[in-house]
Amino acid sequence: MVVNSYPQALTIAGSDSDGSAGMQADLHTFFARKVYGASVITACVAGNSYGIHASVPMPTDFIDQEFADLAADYHIRAAKTGMLADSELINDVVKNYQKADFGPLVVDPVIMTKHGNQLLEESAFNTLRTALLPLATVLTPNFYESEKIAEMDITSAADMVKAAHKMQQMGAKNIIAKGSHAETDQTEVRDFVLLESGEEFWLSEPYHQTDRVNGTGDSLSACITAELAKGTPMKRAIEIAKQFVNTAIGSPIEVGHKFGPVNHWAAQDRDY
Ligand code: PXL
């Protein structure tokens, strides 16, 4: 079969009915970064800007078929994971990803939404650490997820650095550990990046006072995935993703009445 030339990326994630987060945010991001987006749906979530009200996991034989169909036709050059719900789904996704040839894997270790809804069962945390993290080309935990995965409290910049090194020892190659707004003076957000080469640095972006931040983590990891699918080097892909999300947060759109989505259009076509 002739290999397709157009960059194609894959999101392996849950569907969020209001389109602000999960698979929908990933696909918006792929589109904005001019990468074709395919999707393996792992779960369906019913919700809106007020919160999540129901959630169902997909059957694993259906997920197996989604992977098989993509592998038989598409040329996926980078993939990302989002909501994986439980240990059974994590193990199934790991099995399928190892069989396929879908390029680097960005793992967004989705555990909890901004509304406080748990999207990964606590009993699956260990499967996340031992089965999925070793496959992660990039791991993008938020502050809370870093604490859970590294099993430590993070109360300082030094703690964040320590947690990132712990997560790298668990097998993730490159880490972008996202900072907490509460940790700063609310004028900037600082994320710690630890690369496979051992290089480490902080990324800082202005803090925006807005409730329209649904899907920021999904969009950040999706943007890294899109850039990797285009062949952008790792450090640059991470820098672009950070700026992309900051631009998307900085120009809010009026959609939903509480925690609305970020604005992917504001960031599209930017040549960062
Ligand atoms: O943003 C985290 C997230 C991931 N995946 C799904 C979600 C959410 C948050 O609402 O609904 C399906």
Short mmCIF file of C-alpha atoms and ligand atoms in Angstrom, two decimals:
data_model
loop_
_atom_site.label_atom_id
_atom_site.label_comp_id
_atom_site.label_asym_id
_atom_site.label_seq_id
_atom_site.Cartn_x
_atom_site.Cartn_y
_atom_site.Cartn_z
CA MET A 1 0.00 0.00 0.00
CA VAL A 2 1.30 3.49 -0.84
CA VAL A 3 1.94 5.39 2.38
CA ASN A 4 -0.34 8.44 2.79
CA SER A 5 1.58 11.69 2.81
CA TYR A 6 -0.82 13.92 4.77
CA PRO A 7 -0.06 14.03 8.54
CA GLN A 8 -2.58 12.00 10.50
CA ALA A 9 -2.90 11.87 14.28
CA LEU A 10 -5.02 9.76 16.59
CA THR A 11 -6.83 10.51 19.82
CA ILE A 12 -7.68 7.55 22.05
CA ALA A 13 -10.09 9.22 24.43
CA GLY A 14 -13.55 9.71 25.84
CA SER A 15 -16.25 11.70 24.09
CA ASP A 16 -17.47 14.77 25.99
CA SER A 17 -20.99 15.64 24.89
CA ASP A 18 -20.58 19.40 25.24
CA GLY A 19 -17.55 19.37 22.95
CA SER A 20 -15.35 21.31 25.37
CA ALA A 21 -12.96 18.57 26.46
CA GLY A 22 -11.93 15.00 25.75
CA MET A 23 -11.92 13.73 22.18
CA GLN A 24 -13.74 16.78 20.84
CA ALA A 25 -11.10 19.18 22.18
CA ASP A 26 -8.42 16.92 20.70
CA LEU A 27 -10.06 16.94 17.27
CA HIS A 28 -10.57 20.73 17.37
CA THR A 29 -6.86 21.05 18.14
CA PHE A 30 -5.75 18.66 15.38
CA PHE A 31 -7.91 20.66 12.95
CA ALA A 32 -6.48 23.99 14.10
CA ARG A 33 -2.95 22.67 13.67
CA LYS A 34 -3.77 21.32 10.17
CA VAL A 35 -3.39 17.66 11.04
CA TYR A 36 -5.99 15.06 10.08
CA GLY A 37 -7.60 13.61 13.22
CA ALA A 38 -8.79 10.05 13.76
CA SER A 39 -10.38 8.85 16.99
CA VAL A 40 -10.63 5.66 19.02
CA ILE A 41 -13.47 6.28 21.43
CA THR A 42 -12.95 4.69 24.85
CA ALA A 43 -15.93 6.04 26.79
CA CYS A 44 -18.86 8.42 26.46
CA VAL A 45 -19.48 11.20 28.92
CA ALA A 46 -22.70 13.23 29.20
CA GLY A 47 -22.15 16.71 30.51
CA ASN A 48 -22.14 20.43 29.96
CA SER A 49 -20.30 23.46 31.27
CA TYR A 50 -21.75 22.80 34.77
CA GLY A 51 -20.40 19.27 35.09
CA ILE A 52 -20.53 15.63 34.08
CA HIS A 53 -23.71 13.69 34.74
CA ALA A 54 -23.20 10.21 33.25
CA SER A 55 -20.39 8.13 31.84
CA VAL A 56 -20.16 4.74 30.09
CA PRO A 57 -17.04 2.84 28.98
CA MET A 58 -16.95 1.27 25.50
CA PRO A 59 -16.70 -2.53 25.22
CA THR A 60 -13.08 -3.63 24.67
CA ASP A 61 -13.93 -5.70 21.58
CA PHE A 62 -15.30 -2.51 20.00
CA ILE A 63 -12.09 -0.64 20.88
CA ASP A 64 -10.08 -3.52 19.36
CA GLN A 65 -12.03 -3.10 16.12
CA GLU A 66 -11.48 0.68 16.06
CA PHE A 67 -7.71 0.09 16.32
CA ALA A 68 -7.79 -2.68 13.71
CA ASP A 69 -9.69 -0.55 11.21
CA LEU A 70 -7.31 2.38 11.56
CA ALA A 71 -4.22 0.16 11.38
CA ALA A 72 -5.52 -1.44 8.17
CA ASP A 73 -5.84 1.85 6.32
CA TYR A 74 -4.54 5.05 7.91
CA HIS A 75 -0.98 6.22 8.40
CA ILE A 76 -1.13 7.47 11.98
CA ARG A 77 2.10 9.26 12.83
CA ALA A 78 1.42 10.19 16.44
CA ALA A 79 -1.23 9.25 18.99
CA LYS A 80 -2.46 10.46 22.36
CA THR A 81 -4.49 8.99 25.16
CA GLY A 82 -7.10 10.80 27.24
CA MET A 83 -9.82 9.28 29.43
CA LEU A 84 -9.29 5.55 29.91
CA ALA A 85 -11.79 4.99 32.76
CA ASP A 86 -10.45 1.77 34.34
CA SER A 87 -7.73 -0.90 34.36
CA GLU A 88 -9.44 -3.06 31.76
CA LEU A 89 -9.51 -0.20 29.25
CA ILE A 90 -5.91 0.82 29.97
CA ASN A 91 -4.72 -2.76 29.40
CA ASP A 92 -6.75 -3.02 26.21
CA VAL A 93 -5.37 0.25 24.81
CA VAL A 94 -1.81 -0.80 25.73
CA LYS A 95 -2.28 -4.15 23.95
CA ASN A 96 -3.63 -2.45 20.82
CA TYR A 97 -1.06 0.36 20.73
CA GLN A 98 1.78 -2.16 21.03
CA LYS A 99 0.39 -4.10 18.05
CA ALA A 100 -0.04 -1.01 15.88
CA ASP A 101 2.53 1.31 14.35
CA PHE A 102 1.07 4.67 15.35
CA GLY A 103 4.24 6.62 16.15
CA PRO A 104 5.04 8.45 19.39
CA LEU A 105 2.46 8.31 22.18
CA VAL A 106 1.43 11.33 24.23
CA VAL A 107 -0.19 10.24 27.49
CA ASP A 108 -2.51 12.73 29.14
CA PRO A 109 -3.14 10.85 32.40
CA VAL A 110 -6.74 12.02 32.80
CA ILE A 111 -7.87 11.34 36.37
CA MET A 112 -10.24 14.11 37.40
CA THR A 113 -12.13 16.93 35.64
CA LYS A 114 -12.02 20.55 36.74
CA HIS A 115 -15.49 20.02 38.23
CA GLY A 116 -14.13 17.23 40.43
CA ASN A 117 -15.60 14.30 38.47
CA GLN A 118 -13.37 11.23 38.64
CA LEU A 119 -12.65 9.91 35.11
CA LEU A 120 -10.22 7.16 36.14
CA GLU A 121 -11.02 4.66 38.89
CA GLU A 122 -8.60 4.85 41.79
CA SER A 123 -7.99 1.09 41.47
CA ALA A 124 -6.52 1.80 38.00
CA PHE A 125 -3.78 4.20 39.16
CA ASN A 126 -1.27 1.38 39.42
CA THR A 127 -2.10 0.06 35.94
CA LEU A 128 -1.59 3.60 34.65
CA ARG A 129 1.86 3.68 36.30
CA THR A 130 3.05 0.21 35.31
CA ALA A 131 1.37 -0.50 31.94
CA LEU A 132 0.87 2.88 30.26
CA LEU A 133 3.64 5.18 31.53
CA PRO A 134 6.44 3.02 30.07
CA LEU A 135 4.88 3.58 26.61
CA ALA A 136 4.65 7.35 26.99
CA THR A 137 6.89 9.32 24.66
CA VAL A 138 5.42 12.36 26.42
CA LEU A 139 3.49 12.52 29.71
CA THR A 140 1.41 15.65 30.45
CA PRO A 141 0.15 15.44 34.05
CA ASN A 142 -1.52 18.39 35.71
CA PHE A 143 -0.59 19.28 39.27
CA TYR A 144 -3.08 16.89 40.85
CA GLU A 145 -2.17 14.03 38.49
CA SER A 146 1.55 14.49 39.26
CA GLU A 147 0.77 14.12 42.97
CA LYS A 148 -1.28 10.97 42.38
CA ILE A 149 1.14 9.30 39.94
CA ALA A 150 4.33 10.17 41.83
CA GLU A 151 2.58 9.45 45.15
CA MET A 152 3.81 12.60 46.88
CA ASP A 153 2.54 15.99 47.97
CA ILE A 154 3.77 18.84 45.80
CA THR A 155 4.15 22.07 47.73
CA SER A 156 7.12 23.70 46.02
CA ALA A 157 8.94 24.02 42.70
CA ALA A 158 11.52 21.55 44.02
CA ASP A 159 8.73 19.02 44.65
CA MET A 160 7.54 19.39 41.05
CA VAL A 161 11.04 18.69 39.78
CA LYS A 162 11.26 15.65 42.06
CA ALA A 163 7.85 14.34 40.90
CA ALA A 164 8.84 14.74 37.24
CA HIS A 165 12.02 12.74 37.80
CA LYS A 166 10.01 10.05 39.59
CA MET A 167 7.62 9.83 36.65
CA GLN A 168 10.53 9.59 34.24
CA GLN A 169 11.92 6.71 36.32
CA MET A 170 8.53 5.00 35.85
CA GLY A 171 9.25 4.96 32.11
CA ALA A 172 7.78 8.14 30.60
CA LYS A 173 10.45 9.63 28.32
CA ASN A 174 9.52 13.34 28.27
CA ILE A 175 7.43 15.02 30.95
CA ILE A 176 5.58 18.31 31.04
CA ALA A 177 4.40 18.66 34.64
CA LYS A 178 1.82 21.42 34.74
CA GLY A 179 1.87 23.91 37.57
CA SER A 180 -0.94 24.96 39.84
CA HIS A 181 -2.30 28.50 39.60
CA ALA A 182 -2.64 28.53 43.35
CA GLU A 183 1.12 28.09 43.67
CA THR A 184 1.86 31.38 41.93
CA ASP A 185 0.92 35.00 42.40
CA GLN A 186 -1.80 34.44 39.74
CA THR A 187 0.04 36.40 37.09
CA GLU A 188 1.81 33.50 35.47
CA VAL A 189 1.54 29.73 35.15
CA ARG A 190 4.75 27.71 35.26
CA ASP A 191 5.16 24.19 33.93
CA PHE A 192 8.24 22.04 34.44
CA VAL A 193 9.63 20.18 31.43
CA LEU A 194 11.99 17.24 31.69
CA LEU A 195 13.23 15.86 28.36
CA GLU A 196 14.51 12.40 27.53
CA SER A 197 17.99 13.89 27.01
CA GLY A 198 18.00 15.02 30.65
CA GLU A 199 17.54 18.68 29.67
CA GLU A 200 15.10 20.41 32.01
CA PHE A 201 13.52 23.85 32.01
CA TRP A 202 10.46 25.84 33.10
CA LEU A 203 7.87 27.21 30.69
CA SER A 204 5.99 30.26 31.80
CA GLU A 205 2.87 31.87 30.32
CA PRO A 206 0.63 34.69 31.59
CA TYR A 207 -2.29 33.61 33.79
CA HIS A 208 -5.76 34.54 32.45
CA GLN A 209 -8.60 35.11 34.91
CA THR A 210 -11.43 33.21 33.17
CA ASP A 211 -13.79 30.27 33.75
CA ARG A 212 -13.47 29.24 30.10
CA VAL A 213 -10.72 26.71 30.60
CA ASN A 214 -12.43 23.41 29.83
CA GLY A 215 -10.27 21.22 27.66
CA THR A 216 -6.95 22.95 28.32
CA GLY A 217 -5.12 19.74 29.25
CA ASP A 218 -6.65 17.85 26.34
CA SER A 219 -5.72 20.64 23.92
CA LEU A 220 -2.14 20.88 25.21
CA SER A 221 -1.50 17.16 24.78
CA ALA A 222 -3.35 17.13 21.44
CA CYS A 223 -1.25 20.02 20.16
CA ILE A 224 1.97 18.20 21.09
CA THR A 225 0.58 15.12 19.27
CA ALA A 226 -0.29 17.18 16.18
CA GLU A 227 3.18 18.71 16.08
CA LEU A 228 4.87 15.32 16.48
CA ALA A 229 2.70 13.99 13.62
CA LYS A 230 4.11 16.80 11.44
CA GLY A 231 7.67 15.93 12.48
CA THR A 232 8.27 18.92 14.77
CA PRO A 233 11.13 18.22 17.22
CA MET A 234 10.03 17.42 20.79
CA LYS A 235 11.13 20.61 22.58
CA ARG A 236 9.59 22.83 19.89
CA ALA A 237 6.37 20.77 19.90
CA ILE A 238 6.02 21.33 23.65
CA GLU A 239 6.72 25.09 23.33
CA ILE A 240 4.19 25.46 20.50
CA ALA A 241 1.55 23.56 22.47
CA LYS A 242 1.99 25.78 25.52
CA GLN A 243 1.59 28.94 23.42
CA PHE A 244 -1.33 27.46 21.49
CA VAL A 245 -3.28 26.76 24.68
CA ASN A 246 -2.41 30.11 26.21
CA THR A 247 -3.73 31.88 23.11
CA ALA A 248 -6.88 29.71 23.21
CA ILE A 249 -7.49 30.64 26.88
CA GLY A 250 -6.71 34.31 26.28
CA SER A 251 -9.58 34.97 23.82
CA PRO A 252 -12.66 33.45 25.49
CA ILE A 253 -15.79 32.68 23.47
CA GLU A 254 -19.29 32.72 24.90
CA VAL A 255 -20.26 29.05 24.83
CA GLY A 256 -21.94 27.45 27.86
CA HIS A 257 -22.79 29.24 31.10
CA LYS A 258 -20.18 28.10 33.57
CA PHE A 259 -16.86 26.43 32.78
CA GLY A 260 -16.88 26.94 29.02
CA PRO A 261 -14.45 25.73 26.38
CA VAL A 262 -11.23 27.38 25.28
CA ASN A 263 -11.14 29.12 21.91
CA HIS A 264 -9.24 26.99 19.39
CA TRP A 265 -9.89 29.47 16.57
CA ALA A 266 -7.88 32.16 18.33
CA ALA A 267 -4.86 29.93 18.09
CA GLN A 268 -5.32 28.48 14.66
CA ASP A 269 -2.98 29.40 11.82
CA ARG A 270 -0.52 30.96 14.25
CA ASP A 271 3.03 30.35 13.21
CA TYR A 272 4.54 30.32 16.69
O1 PXL B 1 -10.50 17.52 30.39
C1 PXL B 1 -10.53 16.23 30.86
C2 PXL B 1 -11.55 15.37 30.17
C3 PXL B 1 -11.11 14.31 29.39
N1 PXL B 1 -11.97 13.49 28.76
C4 PXL B 1 -13.31 13.68 28.85
C5 PXL B 1 -13.83 14.73 29.62
C6 PXL B 1 -12.93 15.59 30.30
C7 PXL B 1 -13.43 16.72 31.10
O2 PXL B 1 -14.59 17.03 31.14
O3 PXL B 1 -15.14 14.91 29.69
C8 PXL B 1 -14.22 12.75 28.13
#
